[in-house]
PDB file of C-alpha atoms in Angstrom:
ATOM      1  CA  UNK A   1    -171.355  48.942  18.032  1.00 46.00           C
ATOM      2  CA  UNK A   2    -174.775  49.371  16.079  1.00 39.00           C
ATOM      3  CA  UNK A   3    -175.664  47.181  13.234  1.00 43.00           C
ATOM      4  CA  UNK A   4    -176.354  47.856   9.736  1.00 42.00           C
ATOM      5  CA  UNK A   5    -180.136  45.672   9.631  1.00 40.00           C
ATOM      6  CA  UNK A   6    -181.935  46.829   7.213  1.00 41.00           C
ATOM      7  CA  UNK A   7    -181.279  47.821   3.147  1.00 38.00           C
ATOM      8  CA  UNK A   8    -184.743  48.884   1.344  1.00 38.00           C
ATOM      9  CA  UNK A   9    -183.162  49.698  -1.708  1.00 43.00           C
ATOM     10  CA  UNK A  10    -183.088  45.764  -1.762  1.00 43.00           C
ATOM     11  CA  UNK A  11    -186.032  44.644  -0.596  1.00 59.00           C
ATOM     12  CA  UNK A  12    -187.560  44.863  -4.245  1.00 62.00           C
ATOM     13  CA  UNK A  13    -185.428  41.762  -5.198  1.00 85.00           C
ATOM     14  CA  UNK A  14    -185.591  40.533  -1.981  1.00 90.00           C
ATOM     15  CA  UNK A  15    -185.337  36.218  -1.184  1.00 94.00           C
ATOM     16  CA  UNK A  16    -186.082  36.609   2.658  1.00 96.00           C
ATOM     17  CA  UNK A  17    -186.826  39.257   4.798  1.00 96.00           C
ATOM     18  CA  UNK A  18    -186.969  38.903   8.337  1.00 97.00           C
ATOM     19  CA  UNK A  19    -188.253  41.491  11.252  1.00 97.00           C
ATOM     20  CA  UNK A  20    -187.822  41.823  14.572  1.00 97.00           C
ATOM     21  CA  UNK A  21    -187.226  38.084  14.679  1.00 97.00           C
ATOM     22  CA  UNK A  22    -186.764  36.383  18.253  1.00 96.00           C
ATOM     23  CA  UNK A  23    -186.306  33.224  19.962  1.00 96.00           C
ATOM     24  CA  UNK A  24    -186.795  32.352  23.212  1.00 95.00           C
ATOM     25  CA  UNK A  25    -186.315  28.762  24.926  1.00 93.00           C
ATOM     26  CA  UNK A  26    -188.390  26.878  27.563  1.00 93.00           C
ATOM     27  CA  UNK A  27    -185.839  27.311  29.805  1.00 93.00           C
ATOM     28  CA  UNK A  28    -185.842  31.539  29.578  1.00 92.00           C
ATOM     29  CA  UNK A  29    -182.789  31.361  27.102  1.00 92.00           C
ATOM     30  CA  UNK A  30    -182.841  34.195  24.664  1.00 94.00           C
ATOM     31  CA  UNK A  31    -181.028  33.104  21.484  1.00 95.00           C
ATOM     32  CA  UNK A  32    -182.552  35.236  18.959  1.00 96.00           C
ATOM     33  CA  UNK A  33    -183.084  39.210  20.097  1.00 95.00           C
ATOM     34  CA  UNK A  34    -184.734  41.514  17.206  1.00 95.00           C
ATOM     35  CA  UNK A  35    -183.113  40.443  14.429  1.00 96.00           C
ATOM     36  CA  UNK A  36    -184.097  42.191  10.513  1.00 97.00           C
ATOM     37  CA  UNK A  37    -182.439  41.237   7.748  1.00 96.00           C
ATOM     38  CA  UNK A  38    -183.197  41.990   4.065  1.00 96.00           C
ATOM     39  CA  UNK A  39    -181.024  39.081   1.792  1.00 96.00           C
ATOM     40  CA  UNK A  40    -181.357  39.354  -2.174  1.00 94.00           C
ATOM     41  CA  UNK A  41    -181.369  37.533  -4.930  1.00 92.00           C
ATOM     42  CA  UNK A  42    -178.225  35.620  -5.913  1.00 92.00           C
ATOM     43  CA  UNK A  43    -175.862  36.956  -2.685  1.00 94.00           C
ATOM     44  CA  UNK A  44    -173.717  34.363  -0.535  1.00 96.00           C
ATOM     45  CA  UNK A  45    -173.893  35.698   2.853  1.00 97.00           C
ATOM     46  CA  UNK A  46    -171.579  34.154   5.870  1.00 97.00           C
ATOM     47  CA  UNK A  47    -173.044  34.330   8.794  1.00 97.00           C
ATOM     48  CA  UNK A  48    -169.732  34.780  11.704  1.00 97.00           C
ATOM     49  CA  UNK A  49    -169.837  34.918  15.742  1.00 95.00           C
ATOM     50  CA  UNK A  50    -168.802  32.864  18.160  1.00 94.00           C
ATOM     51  CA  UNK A  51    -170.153  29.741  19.178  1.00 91.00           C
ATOM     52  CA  UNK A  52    -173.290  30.032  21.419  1.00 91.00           C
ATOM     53  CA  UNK A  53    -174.177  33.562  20.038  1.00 94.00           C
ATOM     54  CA  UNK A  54    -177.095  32.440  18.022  1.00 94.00           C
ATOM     55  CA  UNK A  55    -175.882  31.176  14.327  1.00 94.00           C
ATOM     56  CA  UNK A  56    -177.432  28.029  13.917  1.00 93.00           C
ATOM     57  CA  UNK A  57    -180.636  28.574  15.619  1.00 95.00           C
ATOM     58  CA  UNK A  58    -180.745  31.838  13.368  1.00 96.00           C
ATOM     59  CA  UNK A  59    -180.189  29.148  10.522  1.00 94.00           C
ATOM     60  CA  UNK A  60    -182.771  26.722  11.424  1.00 93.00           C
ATOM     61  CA  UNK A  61    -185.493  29.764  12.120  1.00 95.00           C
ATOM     62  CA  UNK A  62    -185.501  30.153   8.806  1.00 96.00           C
ATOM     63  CA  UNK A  63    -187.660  26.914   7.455  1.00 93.00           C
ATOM     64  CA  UNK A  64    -188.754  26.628  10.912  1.00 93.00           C
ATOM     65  CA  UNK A  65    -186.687  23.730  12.138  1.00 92.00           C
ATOM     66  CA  UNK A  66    -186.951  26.332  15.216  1.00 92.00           C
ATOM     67  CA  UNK A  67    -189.838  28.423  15.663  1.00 93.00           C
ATOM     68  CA  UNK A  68    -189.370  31.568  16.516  1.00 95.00           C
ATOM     69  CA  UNK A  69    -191.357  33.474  19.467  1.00 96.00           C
ATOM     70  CA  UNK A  70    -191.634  36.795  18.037  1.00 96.00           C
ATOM     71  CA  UNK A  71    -190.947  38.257  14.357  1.00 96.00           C
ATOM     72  CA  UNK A  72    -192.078  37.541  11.024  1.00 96.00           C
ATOM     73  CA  UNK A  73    -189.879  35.982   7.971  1.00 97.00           C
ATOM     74  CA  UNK A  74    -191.198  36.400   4.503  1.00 96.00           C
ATOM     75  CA  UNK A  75    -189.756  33.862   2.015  1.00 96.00           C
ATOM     76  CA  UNK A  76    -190.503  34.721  -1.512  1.00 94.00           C
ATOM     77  CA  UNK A  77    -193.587  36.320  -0.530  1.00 93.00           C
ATOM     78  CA  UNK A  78    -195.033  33.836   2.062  1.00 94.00           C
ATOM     79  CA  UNK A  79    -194.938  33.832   5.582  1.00 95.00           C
ATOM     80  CA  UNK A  80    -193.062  31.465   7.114  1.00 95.00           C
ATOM     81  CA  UNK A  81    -194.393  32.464  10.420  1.00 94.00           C
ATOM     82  CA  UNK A  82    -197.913  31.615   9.754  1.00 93.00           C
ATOM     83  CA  UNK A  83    -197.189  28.559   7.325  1.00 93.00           C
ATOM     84  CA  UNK A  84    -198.776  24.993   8.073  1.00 93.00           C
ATOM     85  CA  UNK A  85    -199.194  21.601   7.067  1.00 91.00           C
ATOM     86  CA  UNK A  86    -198.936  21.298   2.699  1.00 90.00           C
ATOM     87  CA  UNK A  87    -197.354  24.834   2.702  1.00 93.00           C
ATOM     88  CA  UNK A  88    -194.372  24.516   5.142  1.00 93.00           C
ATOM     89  CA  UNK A  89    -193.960  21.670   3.126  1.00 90.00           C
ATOM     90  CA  UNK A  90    -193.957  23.403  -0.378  1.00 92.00           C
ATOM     91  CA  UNK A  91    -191.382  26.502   1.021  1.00 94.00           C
ATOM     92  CA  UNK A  92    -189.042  23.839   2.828  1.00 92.00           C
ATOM     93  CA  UNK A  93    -188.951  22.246  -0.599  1.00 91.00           C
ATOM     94  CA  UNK A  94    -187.544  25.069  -1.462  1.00 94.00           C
ATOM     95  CA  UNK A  95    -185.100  25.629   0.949  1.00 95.00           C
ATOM     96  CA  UNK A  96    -181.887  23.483   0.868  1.00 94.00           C
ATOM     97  CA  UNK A  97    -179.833  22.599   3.669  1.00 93.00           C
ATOM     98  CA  UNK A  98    -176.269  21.760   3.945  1.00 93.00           C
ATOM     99  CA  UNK A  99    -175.010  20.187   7.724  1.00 90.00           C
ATOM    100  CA  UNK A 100    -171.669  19.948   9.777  1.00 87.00           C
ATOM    101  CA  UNK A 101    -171.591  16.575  10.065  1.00 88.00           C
ATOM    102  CA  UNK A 102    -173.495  15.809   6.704  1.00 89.00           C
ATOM    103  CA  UNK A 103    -176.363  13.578   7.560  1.00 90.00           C
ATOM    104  CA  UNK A 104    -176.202  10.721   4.881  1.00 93.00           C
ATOM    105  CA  UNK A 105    -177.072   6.982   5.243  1.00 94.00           C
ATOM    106  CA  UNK A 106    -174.154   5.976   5.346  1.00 93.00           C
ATOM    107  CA  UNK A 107    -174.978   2.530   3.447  1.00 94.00           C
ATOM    108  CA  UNK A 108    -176.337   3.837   0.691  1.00 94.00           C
ATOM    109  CA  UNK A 109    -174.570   4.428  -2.390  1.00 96.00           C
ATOM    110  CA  UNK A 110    -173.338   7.968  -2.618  1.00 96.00           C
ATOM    111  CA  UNK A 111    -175.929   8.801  -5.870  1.00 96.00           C
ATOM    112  CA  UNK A 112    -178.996   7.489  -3.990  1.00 94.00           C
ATOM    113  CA  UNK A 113    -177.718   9.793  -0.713  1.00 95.00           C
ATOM    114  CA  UNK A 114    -177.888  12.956  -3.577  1.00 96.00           C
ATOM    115  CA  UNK A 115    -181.703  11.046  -4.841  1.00 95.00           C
ATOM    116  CA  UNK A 116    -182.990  11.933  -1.235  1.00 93.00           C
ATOM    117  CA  UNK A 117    -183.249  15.752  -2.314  1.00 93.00           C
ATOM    118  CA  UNK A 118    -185.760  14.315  -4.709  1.00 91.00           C
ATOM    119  CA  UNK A 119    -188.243  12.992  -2.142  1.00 89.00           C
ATOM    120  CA  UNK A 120    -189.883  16.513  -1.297  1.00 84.00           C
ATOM    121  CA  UNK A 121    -191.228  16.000  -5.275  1.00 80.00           C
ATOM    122  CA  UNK A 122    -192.635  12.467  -4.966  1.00 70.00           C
ATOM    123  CA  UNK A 123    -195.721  11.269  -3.075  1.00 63.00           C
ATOM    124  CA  UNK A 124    -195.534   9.593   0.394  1.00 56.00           C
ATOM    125  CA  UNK A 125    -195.340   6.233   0.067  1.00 48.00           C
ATOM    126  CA  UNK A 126    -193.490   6.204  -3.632  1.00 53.00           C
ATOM    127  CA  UNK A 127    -190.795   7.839  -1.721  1.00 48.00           C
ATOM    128  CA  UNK A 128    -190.465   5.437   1.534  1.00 50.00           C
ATOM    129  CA  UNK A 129    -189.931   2.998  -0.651  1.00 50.00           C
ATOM    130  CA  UNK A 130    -187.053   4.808  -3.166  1.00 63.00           C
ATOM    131  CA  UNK A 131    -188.315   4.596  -6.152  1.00 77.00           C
ATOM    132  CA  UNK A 132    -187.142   7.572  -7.711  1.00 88.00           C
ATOM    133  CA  UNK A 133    -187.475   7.590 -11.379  1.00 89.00           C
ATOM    134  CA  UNK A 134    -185.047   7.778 -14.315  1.00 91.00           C
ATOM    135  CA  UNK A 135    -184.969  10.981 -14.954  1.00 93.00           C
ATOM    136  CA  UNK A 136    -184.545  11.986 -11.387  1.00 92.00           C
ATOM    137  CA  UNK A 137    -181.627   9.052 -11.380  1.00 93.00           C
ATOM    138  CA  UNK A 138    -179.598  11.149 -14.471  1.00 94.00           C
ATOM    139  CA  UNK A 139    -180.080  14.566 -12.430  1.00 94.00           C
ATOM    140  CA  UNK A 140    -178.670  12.685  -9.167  1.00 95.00           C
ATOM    141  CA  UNK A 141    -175.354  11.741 -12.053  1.00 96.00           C
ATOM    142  CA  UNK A 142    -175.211  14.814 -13.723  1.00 95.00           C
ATOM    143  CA  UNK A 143    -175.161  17.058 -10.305  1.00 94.00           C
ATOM    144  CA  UNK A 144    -172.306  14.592  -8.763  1.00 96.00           C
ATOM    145  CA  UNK A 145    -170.276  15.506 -11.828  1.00 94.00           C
ATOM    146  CA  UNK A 146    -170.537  19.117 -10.835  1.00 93.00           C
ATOM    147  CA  UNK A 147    -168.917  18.662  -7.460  1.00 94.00           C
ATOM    148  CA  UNK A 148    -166.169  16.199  -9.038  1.00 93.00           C
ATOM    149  CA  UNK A 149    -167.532  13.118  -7.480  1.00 95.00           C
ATOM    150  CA  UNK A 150    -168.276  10.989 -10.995  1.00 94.00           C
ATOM    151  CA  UNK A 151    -165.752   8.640 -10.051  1.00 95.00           C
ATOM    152  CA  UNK A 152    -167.582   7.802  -6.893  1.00 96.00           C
ATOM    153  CA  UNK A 153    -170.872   8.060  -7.461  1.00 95.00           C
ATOM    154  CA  UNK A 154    -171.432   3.988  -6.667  1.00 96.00           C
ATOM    155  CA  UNK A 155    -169.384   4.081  -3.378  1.00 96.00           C
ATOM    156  CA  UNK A 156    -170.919   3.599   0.074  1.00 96.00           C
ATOM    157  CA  UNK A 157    -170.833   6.888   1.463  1.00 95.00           C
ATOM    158  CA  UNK A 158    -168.881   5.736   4.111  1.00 95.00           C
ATOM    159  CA  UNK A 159    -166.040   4.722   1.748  1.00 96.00           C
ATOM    160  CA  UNK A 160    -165.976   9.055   1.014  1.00 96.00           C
ATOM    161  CA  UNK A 161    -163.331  11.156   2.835  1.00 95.00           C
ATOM    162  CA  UNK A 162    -165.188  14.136   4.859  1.00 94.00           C
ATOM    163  CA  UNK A 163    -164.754  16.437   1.986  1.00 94.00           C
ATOM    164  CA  UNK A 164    -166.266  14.002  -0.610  1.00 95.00           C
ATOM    165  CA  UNK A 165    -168.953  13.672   2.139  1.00 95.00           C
ATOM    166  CA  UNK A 166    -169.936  17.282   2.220  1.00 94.00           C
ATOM    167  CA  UNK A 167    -169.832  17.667  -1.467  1.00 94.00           C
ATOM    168  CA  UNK A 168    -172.257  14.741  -1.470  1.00 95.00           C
ATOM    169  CA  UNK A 169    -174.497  16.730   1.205  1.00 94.00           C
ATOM    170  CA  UNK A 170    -174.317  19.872  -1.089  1.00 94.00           C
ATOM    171  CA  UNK A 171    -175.293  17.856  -4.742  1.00 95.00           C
ATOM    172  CA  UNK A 172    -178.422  16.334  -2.633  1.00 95.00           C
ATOM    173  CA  UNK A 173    -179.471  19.926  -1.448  1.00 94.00           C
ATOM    174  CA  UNK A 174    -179.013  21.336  -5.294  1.00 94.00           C
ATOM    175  CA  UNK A 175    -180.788  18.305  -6.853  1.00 95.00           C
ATOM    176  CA  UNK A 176    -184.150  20.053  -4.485  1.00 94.00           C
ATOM    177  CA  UNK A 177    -183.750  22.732  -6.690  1.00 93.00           C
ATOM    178  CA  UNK A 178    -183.668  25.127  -4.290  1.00 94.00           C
ATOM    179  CA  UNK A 179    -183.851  29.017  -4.080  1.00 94.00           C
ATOM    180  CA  UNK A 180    -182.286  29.288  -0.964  1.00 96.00           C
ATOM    181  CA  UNK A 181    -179.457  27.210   0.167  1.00 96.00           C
ATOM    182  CA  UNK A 182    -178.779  26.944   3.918  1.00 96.00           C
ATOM    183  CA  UNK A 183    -175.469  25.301   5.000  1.00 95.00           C
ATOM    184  CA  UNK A 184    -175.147  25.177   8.563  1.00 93.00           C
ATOM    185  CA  UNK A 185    -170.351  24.966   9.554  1.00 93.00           C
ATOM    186  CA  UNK A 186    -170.527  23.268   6.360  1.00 94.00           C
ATOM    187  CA  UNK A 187    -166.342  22.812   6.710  1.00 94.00           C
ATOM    188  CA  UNK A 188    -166.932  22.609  10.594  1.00 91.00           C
ATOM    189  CA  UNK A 189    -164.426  19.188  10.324  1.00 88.00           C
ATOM    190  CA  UNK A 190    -162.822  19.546   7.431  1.00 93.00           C
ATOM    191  CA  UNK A 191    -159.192  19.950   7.344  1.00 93.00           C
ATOM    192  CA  UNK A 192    -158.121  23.381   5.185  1.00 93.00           C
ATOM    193  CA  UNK A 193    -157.601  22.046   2.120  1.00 93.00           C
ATOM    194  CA  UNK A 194    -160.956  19.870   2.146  1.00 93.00           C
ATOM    195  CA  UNK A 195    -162.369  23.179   3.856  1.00 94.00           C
ATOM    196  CA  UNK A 196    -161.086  25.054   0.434  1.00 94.00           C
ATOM    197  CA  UNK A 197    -162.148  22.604  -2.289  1.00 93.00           C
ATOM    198  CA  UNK A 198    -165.934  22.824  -0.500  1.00 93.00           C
ATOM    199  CA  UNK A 199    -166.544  26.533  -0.487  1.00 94.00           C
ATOM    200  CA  UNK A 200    -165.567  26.613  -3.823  1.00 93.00           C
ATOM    201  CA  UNK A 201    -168.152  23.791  -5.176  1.00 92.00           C
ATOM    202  CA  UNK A 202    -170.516  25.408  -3.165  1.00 92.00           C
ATOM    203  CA  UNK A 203    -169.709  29.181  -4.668  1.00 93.00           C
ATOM    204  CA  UNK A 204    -169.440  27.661  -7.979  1.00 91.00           C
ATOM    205  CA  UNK A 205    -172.745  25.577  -8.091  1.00 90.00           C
ATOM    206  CA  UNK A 206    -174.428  28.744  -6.123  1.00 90.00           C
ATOM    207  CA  UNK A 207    -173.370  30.997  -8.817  1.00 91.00           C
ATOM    208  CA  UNK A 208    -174.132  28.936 -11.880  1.00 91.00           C
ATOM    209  CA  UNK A 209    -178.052  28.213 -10.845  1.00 91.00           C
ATOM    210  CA  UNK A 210    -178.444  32.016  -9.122  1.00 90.00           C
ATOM    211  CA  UNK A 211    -178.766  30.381  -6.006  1.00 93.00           C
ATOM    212  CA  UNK A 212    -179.243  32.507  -3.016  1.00 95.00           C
ATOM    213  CA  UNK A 213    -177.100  31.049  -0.316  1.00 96.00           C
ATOM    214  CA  UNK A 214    -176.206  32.047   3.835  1.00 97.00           C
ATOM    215  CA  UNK A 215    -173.679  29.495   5.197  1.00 97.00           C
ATOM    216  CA  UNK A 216    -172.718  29.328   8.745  1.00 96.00           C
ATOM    217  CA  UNK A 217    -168.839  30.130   9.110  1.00 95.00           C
ATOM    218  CA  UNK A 218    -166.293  29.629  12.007  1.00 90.00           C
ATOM    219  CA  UNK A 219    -163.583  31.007   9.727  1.00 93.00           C
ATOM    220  CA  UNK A 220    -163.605  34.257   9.454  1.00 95.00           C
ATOM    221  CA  UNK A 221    -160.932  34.071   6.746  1.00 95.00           C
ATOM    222  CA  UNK A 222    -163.118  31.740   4.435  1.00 96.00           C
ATOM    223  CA  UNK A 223    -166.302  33.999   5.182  1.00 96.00           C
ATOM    224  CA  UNK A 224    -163.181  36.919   3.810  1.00 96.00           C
ATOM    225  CA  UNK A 225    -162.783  35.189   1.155  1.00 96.00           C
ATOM    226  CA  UNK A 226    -165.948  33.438   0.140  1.00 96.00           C
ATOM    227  CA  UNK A 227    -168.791  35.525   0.726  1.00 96.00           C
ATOM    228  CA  UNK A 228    -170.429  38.330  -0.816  1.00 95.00           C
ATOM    229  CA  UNK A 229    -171.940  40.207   2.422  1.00 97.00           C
ATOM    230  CA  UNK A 230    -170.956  39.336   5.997  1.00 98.00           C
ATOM    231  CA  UNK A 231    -173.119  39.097   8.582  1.00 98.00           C
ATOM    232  CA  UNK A 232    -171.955  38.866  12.410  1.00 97.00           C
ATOM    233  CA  UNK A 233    -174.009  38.133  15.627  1.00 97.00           C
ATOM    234  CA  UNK A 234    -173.237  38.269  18.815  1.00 96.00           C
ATOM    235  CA  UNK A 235    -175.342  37.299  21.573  1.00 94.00           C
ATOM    236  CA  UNK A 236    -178.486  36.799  19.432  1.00 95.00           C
ATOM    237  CA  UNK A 237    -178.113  40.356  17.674  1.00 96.00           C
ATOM    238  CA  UNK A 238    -176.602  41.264  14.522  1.00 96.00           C
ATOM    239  CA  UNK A 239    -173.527  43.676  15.090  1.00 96.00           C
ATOM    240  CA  UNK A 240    -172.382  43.500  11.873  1.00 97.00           C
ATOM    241  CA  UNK A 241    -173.285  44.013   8.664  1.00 97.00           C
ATOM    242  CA  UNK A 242    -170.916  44.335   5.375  1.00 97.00           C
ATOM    243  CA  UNK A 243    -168.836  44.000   2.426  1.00 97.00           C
ATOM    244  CA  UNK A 244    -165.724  41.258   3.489  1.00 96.00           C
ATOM    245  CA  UNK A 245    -163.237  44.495   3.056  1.00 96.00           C
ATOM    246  CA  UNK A 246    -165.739  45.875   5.909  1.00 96.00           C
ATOM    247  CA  UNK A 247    -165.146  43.328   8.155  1.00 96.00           C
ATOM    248  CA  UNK A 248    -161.943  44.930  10.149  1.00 95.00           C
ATOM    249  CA  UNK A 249    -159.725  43.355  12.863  1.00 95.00           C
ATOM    250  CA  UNK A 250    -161.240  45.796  15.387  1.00 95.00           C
ATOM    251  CA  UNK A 251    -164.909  44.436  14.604  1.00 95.00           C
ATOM    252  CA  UNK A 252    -163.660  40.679  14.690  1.00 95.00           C
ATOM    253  CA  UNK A 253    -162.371  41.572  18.057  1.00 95.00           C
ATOM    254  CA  UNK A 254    -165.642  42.611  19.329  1.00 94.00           C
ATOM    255  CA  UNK A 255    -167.187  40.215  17.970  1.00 94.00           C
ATOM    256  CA  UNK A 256    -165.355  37.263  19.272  1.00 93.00           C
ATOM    257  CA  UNK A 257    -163.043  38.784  22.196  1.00 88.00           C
ATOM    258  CA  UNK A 258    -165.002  41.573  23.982  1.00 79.00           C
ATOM    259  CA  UNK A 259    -167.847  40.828  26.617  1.00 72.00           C
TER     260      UNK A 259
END
């Protein structure tokens, strides 16, 4: 089955564009094999396979969490390839991330959790110690309303169901103000209904600031319903490429069932 990689009527409102990206680990492993995407301005894109075929290292190549060994990705006009030091920095800023199993101190109040998008804006040692100013303080409020959490915004995070949890991962990725927003099984252990009342905050808050956004999806009927494009790899190459009514039982079945 050959993919569909490539759209240049796109690439002139183009986010990220990545070419013959691949990744190759110490140990011979080949988890990334040619990959070229274009993805534009303002699309959700759900990124489906099975596991071990490449997702989240595809996800974490993109603000070089991974590096890969071959390719070039071109974020907004840099090169994330080639970036170092102050400008890594400056496009990771840009770049929010939302994780499976949510990453927050659990300690902390669930507002200053949401503050720690903030610290890619303040200097070194201003930010090890948390002083994040008043301004930043109402943002951290005003984005917890928009993901219905204004009634918990003092909690421990640990007092927040796993829903509440991820919602709290997602308002700390849009208070970076992001143009990108990477979220990596983002409903990976949530139960369906949490699973529901996530991709929607996510859509919704995605939509209203004209976020682009490529989430990481077990659930091929939440990518269905969710997502904008769908994107499906297999083996570290992309095999599919599509509208959700594109996406057909006999191309899930290759992608998950076939050898």
């Amino acid at each position: 089955m050959s993919a569909v990689t490539d759209r240049p009527e796109e690439v002139s409102d183009a986010v990220l564009q990545l070419k013959d990206v691949e990744m190759t680990f110490p140990d011979g492993t080949q988890a990334l094999r040619g990959i070229s995407l274009t993805i534009k301005k303002g699309e959700l894109v759900s990124i489906i396979g099975p596991s071990g075929a490449g997702k989240s290292t595809f996800m974490r190549s993109l603000n070089r969490l991974n590096t890969p060994t071959a390719g070039s990705i071109v974020f907004e006009g840099q090169d994330v390839m080639r970036a170092r030091g102050k400008e890594l920095r400056e496009i990771r800023r840009r770049i929010g991330m939302v994780f499976q199993h949510f990453n927050l101190i659990k300690r902390s109040q669930t507002y200053h959790n949401v503050l720690h998008g903030r610290l890619g804006y303040m200097p070194t040692l201003k930010g090890s110690f948390g002083r994040f100013s008043k301004e930043d303080t109402e943002k951290a409020f005003e984005v917890l309303r928009r993901v219905g959490l204004e009634e918990h915004m003092f909690k421990r995070a640990d007092e927040l169901s796993g829903g509440q949890q991820q919602r709290v991962g997602i308002a700390r990725a849009i208070i970076q103000e992001p143009s990108l927003l990477l979220a990596d099984e983002p409903i990976a252990s949530l139960d369906p209904s949490s699973s529901e009342n996530v991709m929607n905050y996510l859509k919704q808050v995605c939509e209203e600031d004209g976020l682009t956004s490529i989430v990481n999806l077990h659930q091929v009927d939440f990518a269905k319903k969710f997502a904008h494009r769908i994107i499906g790899i297999k083996a570290g190459e992309v095999v599919f490429d599509g509208a959700p009514r594109e996406l057909t039982d006999g191309i899930i079945d290759y992608l998950y069932y076939k050898k």
